XYZ file of C-alpha atoms in Angstrom:
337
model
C 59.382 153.433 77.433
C 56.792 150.727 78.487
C 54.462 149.191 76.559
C 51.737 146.340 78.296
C 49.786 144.165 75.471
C 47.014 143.022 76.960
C 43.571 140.321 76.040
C 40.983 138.370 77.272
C 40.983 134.859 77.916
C 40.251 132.784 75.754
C 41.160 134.697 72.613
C 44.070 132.979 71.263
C 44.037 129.194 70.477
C 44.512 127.327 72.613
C 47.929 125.876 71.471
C 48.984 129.237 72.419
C 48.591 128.575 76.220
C 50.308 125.549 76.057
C 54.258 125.539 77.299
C 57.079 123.343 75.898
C 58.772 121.435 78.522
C 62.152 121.370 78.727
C 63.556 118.603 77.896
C 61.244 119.094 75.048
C 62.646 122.424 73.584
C 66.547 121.836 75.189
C 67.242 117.982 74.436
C 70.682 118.517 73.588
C 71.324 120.075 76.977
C 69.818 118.190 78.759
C 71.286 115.197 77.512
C 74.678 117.002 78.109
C 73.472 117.630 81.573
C 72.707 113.585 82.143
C 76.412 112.342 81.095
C 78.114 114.798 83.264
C 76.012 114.008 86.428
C 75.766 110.528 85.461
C 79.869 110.698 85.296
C 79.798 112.298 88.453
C 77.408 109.243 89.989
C 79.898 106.834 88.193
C 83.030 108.045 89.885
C 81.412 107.696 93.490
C 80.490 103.991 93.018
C 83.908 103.592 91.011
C 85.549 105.024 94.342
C 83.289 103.074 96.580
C 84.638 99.455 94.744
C 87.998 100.162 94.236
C 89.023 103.543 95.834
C 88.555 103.161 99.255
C 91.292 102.783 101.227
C 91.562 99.768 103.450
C 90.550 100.140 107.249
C 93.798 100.970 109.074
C 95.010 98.746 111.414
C 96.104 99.462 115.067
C 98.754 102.019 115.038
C 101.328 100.987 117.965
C 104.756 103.058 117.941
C 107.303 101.087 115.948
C 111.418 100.848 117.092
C 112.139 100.857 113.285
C 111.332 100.817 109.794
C 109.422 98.362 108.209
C 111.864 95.360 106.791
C 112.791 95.083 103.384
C 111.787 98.796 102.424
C 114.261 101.707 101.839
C 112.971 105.584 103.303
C 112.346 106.109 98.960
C 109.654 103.367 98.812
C 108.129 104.304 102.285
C 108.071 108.033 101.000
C 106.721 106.583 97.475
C 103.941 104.416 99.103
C 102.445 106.897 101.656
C 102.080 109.380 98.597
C 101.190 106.649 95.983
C 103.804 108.843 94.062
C 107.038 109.760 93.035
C 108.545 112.950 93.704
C 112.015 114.783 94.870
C 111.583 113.534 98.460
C 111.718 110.369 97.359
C 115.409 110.642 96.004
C 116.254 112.882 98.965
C 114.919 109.821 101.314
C 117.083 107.363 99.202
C 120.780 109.536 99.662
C 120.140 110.035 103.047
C 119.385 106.364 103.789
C 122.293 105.517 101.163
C 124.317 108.323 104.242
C 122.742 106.670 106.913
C 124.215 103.439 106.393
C 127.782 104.648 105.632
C 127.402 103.795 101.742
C 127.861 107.167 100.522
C 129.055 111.006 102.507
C 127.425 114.177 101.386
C 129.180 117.052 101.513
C 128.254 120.505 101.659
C 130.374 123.582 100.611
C 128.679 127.299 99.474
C 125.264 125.545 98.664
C 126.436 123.170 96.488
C 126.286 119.324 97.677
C 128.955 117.078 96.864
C 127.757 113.038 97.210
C 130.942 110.644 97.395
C 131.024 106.746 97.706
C 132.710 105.368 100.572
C 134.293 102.019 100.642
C 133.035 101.305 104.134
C 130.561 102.053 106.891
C 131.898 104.676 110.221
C 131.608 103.015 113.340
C 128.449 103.556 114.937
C 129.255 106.042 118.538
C 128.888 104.247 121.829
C 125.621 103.944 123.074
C 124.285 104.943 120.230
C 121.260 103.170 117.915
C 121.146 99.403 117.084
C 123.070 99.172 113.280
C 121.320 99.442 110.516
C 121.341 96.483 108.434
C 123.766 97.337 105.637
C 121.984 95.522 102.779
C 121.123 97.342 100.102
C 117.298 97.491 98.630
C 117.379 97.126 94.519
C 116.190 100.621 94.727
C 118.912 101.488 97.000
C 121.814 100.027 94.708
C 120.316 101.732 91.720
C 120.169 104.649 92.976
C 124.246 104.647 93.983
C 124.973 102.877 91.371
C 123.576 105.779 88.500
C 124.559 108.588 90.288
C 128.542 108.098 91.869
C 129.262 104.534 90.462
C 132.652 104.134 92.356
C 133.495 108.211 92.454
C 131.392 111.498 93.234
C 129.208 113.078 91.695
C 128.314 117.328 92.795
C 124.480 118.134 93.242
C 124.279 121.259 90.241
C 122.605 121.762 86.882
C 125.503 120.675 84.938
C 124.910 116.864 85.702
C 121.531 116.825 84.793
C 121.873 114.374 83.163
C 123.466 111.716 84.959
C 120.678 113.212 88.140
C 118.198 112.126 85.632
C 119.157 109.090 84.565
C 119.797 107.836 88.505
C 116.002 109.671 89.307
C 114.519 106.730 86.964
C 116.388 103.924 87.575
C 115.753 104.930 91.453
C 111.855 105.004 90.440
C 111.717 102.270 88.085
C 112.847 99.952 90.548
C 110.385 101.492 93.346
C 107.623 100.953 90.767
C 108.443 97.400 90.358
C 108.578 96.810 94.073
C 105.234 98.716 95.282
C 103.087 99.282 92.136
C 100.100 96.142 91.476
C 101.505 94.799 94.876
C 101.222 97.342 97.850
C 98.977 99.635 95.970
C 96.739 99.909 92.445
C 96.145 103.309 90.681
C 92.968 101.953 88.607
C 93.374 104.448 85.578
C 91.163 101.445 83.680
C 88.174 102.931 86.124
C 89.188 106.279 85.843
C 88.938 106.018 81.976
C 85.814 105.934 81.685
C 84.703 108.538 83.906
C 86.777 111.046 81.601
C 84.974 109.247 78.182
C 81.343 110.812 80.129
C 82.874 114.217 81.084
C 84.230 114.544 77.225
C 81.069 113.407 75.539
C 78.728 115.349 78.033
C 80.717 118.156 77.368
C 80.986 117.837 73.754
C 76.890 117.575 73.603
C 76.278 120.772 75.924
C 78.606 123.027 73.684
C 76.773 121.826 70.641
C 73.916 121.976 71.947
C 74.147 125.507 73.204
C 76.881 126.617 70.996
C 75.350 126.249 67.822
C 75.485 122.638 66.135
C 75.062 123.857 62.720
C 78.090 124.991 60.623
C 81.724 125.663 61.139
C 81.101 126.145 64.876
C 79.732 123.019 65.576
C 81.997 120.779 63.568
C 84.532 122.151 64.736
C 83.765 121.030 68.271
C 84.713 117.846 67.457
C 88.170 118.550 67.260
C 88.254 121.434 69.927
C 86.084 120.312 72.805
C 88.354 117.012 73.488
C 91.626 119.203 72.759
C 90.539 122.282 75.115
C 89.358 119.295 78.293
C 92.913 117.826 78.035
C 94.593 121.069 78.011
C 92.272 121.871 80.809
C 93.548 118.867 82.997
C 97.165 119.502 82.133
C 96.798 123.236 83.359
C 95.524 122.195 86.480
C 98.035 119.201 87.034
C 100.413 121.665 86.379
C 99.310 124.388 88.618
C 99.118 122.179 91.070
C 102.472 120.998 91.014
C 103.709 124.532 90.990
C 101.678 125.266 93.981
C 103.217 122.454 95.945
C 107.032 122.994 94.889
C 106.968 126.541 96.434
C 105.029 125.149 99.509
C 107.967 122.650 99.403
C 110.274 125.836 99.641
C 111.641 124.999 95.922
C 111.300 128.789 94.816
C 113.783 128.725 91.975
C 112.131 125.148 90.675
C 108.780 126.457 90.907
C 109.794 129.825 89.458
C 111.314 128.008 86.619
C 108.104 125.768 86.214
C 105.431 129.088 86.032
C 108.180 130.804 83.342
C 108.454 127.417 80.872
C 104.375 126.902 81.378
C 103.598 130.261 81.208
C 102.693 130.663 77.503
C 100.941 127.823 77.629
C 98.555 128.550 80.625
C 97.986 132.162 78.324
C 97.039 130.027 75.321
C 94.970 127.853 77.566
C 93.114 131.291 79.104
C 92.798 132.549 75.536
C 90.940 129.345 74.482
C 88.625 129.155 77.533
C 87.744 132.825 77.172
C 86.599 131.587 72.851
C 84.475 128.962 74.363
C 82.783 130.962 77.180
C 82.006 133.803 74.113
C 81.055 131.018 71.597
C 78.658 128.581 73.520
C 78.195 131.204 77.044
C 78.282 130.574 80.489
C 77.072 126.838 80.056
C 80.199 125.704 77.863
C 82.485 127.551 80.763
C 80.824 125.791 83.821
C 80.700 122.277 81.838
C 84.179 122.990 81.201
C 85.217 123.580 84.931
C 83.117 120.830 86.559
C 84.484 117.993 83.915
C 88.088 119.104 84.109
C 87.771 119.755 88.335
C 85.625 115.852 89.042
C 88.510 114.357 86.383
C 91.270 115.982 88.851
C 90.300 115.464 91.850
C 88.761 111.445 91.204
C 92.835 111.126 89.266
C 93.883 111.513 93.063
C 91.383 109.425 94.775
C 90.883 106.341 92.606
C 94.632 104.838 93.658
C 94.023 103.110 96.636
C 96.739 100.760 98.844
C 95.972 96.845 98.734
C 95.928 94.672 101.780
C 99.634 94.503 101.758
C 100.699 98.217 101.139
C 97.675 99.306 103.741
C 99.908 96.904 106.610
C 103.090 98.289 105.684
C 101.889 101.662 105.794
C 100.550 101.059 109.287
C 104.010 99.785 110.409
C 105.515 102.848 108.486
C 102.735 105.571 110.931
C 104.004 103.638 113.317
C 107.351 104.189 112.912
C 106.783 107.879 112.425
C 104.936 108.252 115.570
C 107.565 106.800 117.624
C 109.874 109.150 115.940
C 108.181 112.207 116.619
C 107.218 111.403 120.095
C 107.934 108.150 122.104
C 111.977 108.692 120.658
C 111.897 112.571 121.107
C 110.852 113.228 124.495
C 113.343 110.115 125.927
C 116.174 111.781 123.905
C 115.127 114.739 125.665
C 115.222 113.425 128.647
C 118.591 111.592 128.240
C 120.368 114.547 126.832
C 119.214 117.907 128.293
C 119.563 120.438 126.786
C 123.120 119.793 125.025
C 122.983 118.723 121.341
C 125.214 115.404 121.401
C 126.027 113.768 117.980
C 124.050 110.658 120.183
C 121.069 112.732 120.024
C 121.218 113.968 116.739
C-alpha cells in the first residue's frame, strides 16, 4: 500500500522548508567524528617527528658481526623486540663459541656447559672472539650455571627465569640507546581514540539513563580489551607462521574464552549504539595497533649498527654461499657447514 501526500507551495510556513544542518541536529557525533580523525592526523605528524626511521646507510657485505653485540641483541634490535628467536640466537652463539654443547635425543634438547672451547678445523673461519656479552653470561649463567639443564616443560621455571635475565640485560644495552619506542607519543593518540569513541556511543547510543552512564565505565574497558584481542591474535598468528603449532595451539585454547567474552561484548555495543559504535570501535582499536608498531623507531646509533648487521646478513646469504659452493662442490664438509 502507497500513499503520496501532496500541496502547493507555499502552504506551510516557511520554517517548514527550512533543513537542520548537521552538525546542528548530530553535535555529539560529529564531535566524536573530529577526535577520531583528529587522532588519526595526530599519529601521522607524531610518526613524521619521531617515527621515522633513519635513512639507511650504504649497505656493503660485512665478513662478520658487528663488535660488541651477541646474535640475541642483533635479533632484538632488527625487531625492536623480544621474542623466542632471540634466546634461540643467544644458545647458539653461547654453541658457537664452545661455551656450552646442545644435545639432541627423541626431540628433547639437552644444553650442557663445557669447560673449554673445540679447536676450530683447519682452514676453517677466523675464531670467534670468546668474550662473553653481559647478555651472553646471563643467559648461561640462569639456565646451566656450571651443569645442564634439558629443554622440556618441567624446567619452566628456571627457562623463565634465564628468558629475563637474557632480556633484561638486552634492554639495558639497546633500549634509549640504539632505539626509542615513544609510548609518551603514542599515549596520547589512544586518550583521542577513547574519548572520540566514548562521545560517538553516547551520542548515538543514547546519553540519557543507565545506557549512557554506563559508557563511562564500558567504552574504555571494551577499547582495551579490543587492543589486547588483537595483540593477541596477532601473536598467535605469527607463532604458527613460526611453525610453533603446539605453542600457538596452547595460546588460542588459554585465550579462547576470553576472545568469546570479547565477541559477546562487541556484538552488545553494535545492538546498543548500531553500526556507528562498531566501526568507531574497529578504526580506534586498528590506528592504536598498527601506530603501537610504527612509533619505535632506531636512533642514529642502532640505525648504523643495523646497517653493519644487513650487511652481515647479505654476505651470509650470498657473497659466503656461492664461494662455499664453489670451494666445496657438492659434498657437505663440516668446513662448509
Amino acid at each position: 500500500l502507497t500513499m503520496e501526500l501532496q500541496w502547493p507551495p507555499g502552504l506551510l510556513a516557511p520554517a517548514a522548508y527550512e533543513e537542520d544542518s548537521f552538525l546542528a541536529a548530530h553535535p555529539g557525533v560529529v564531535l566524536g567524528l573530529v577526535l577520531l580523525a583528529g587522532a588519526l592526523l595526530y599519529y601521522l605528524l607524531a610518526w613524521v617527528k619521531v617515527g621515522k626511521d633513519p635513512e639507511k646507510g650504504v649497505i656493503i657485505p660485512r665478513y662478520g658481526p658487528p663488535a660488541g653485540y651477541s646474535p640475541g641483541a642483533a635479533r632484538y634490535l632488527q625487531r625492536m623486540k623480544y621474542d623466542e628467536t632471540c634466546m634461540a640466537a643467544g644458545l647458539l652463539g653461547l654453541a658457537a663459541k664452545g661455551m656450552v654443547t646442545i644435545r639432541e635425543s627423541g626431540g628433547t634438547y639437552t644444553v650442557r656447559k663445557k669447560s673449554k672451547p673445540p679447536p676450530l678445523p683447519s682452514g676453517g673461519p677466523p675464531p670467534l672472539s670468546l668474550a662473553l656479552t653481559p647478555d651472553e653470561r646471563a643467559l648461561r649463567d640462569k639456565l646451566v650455571g656450571s651443569g645442564e639443564i634439558k629443554l622440556e616443560d618441567e624446567n619452566w621455571k628456571k627457562i623463565g627465569l634465564a628468558r629475563r635475565s637474557h632480556r633484561f640485560r638486552i634492554e639495558l644495552q639497546l633500549e634509549k640507546t640504539h632505539f626509542l619506542r615513544n609510548l609518551k607519543w603514542w599515549l596520547p593518540g589512544v586518550l583521542l581514540t577513547v574519548v572520540g569513541f566514548l562521545v560517538l556511543c553516547h551520542a548515538v547510543g543514547g546519553g540519557d539513563g543507565w545506557m549512557g552512564r554506563s559508557w563511562l565505565i564500558l567504552g574504555p574497558v571494551f577499547l582495551a580489551s579490543t587492543w589486547w584481542a588483537s595483540f593477541s591474535f596477532s601473536k598467535l598468528v605469527s607463532r604458527w607462521r613460526d611453525g610453533r603449532t603446539l605453542s600457538a595451539i596452547l595460546h588460542g585454547v588459554l585465550s579462547l574464552p576470553l576472545f568469546i567474552v570479547w565477541a559477546l561484548f562487541a556484538v552488545f555495543i553494535v545492538f546498543s549504539s548500531g553500526p556507528w559504535a562498531g566501526t568507531a570501535l574497529l578504526y580506534a582499536a586498528l590506528l592504536n595497533l598498527i601506530f603501537y608498531h610504527l612509533i619505535p623507531a632506531p636512533t642514529p646509533l642502532g640505525r648504523k649498527v643495523m646497517d653493519e648487521i644487513e650487511g652481515f646478513r647479505h654476505y651470509l646469504s650470498v657473497a659466503e654461499e656461492d664461494r662455499l659452493n664453489l670451494e666445496n662442490p657438492p659434498e657437505k664438509t663440516p668446513e662448509l657447514f
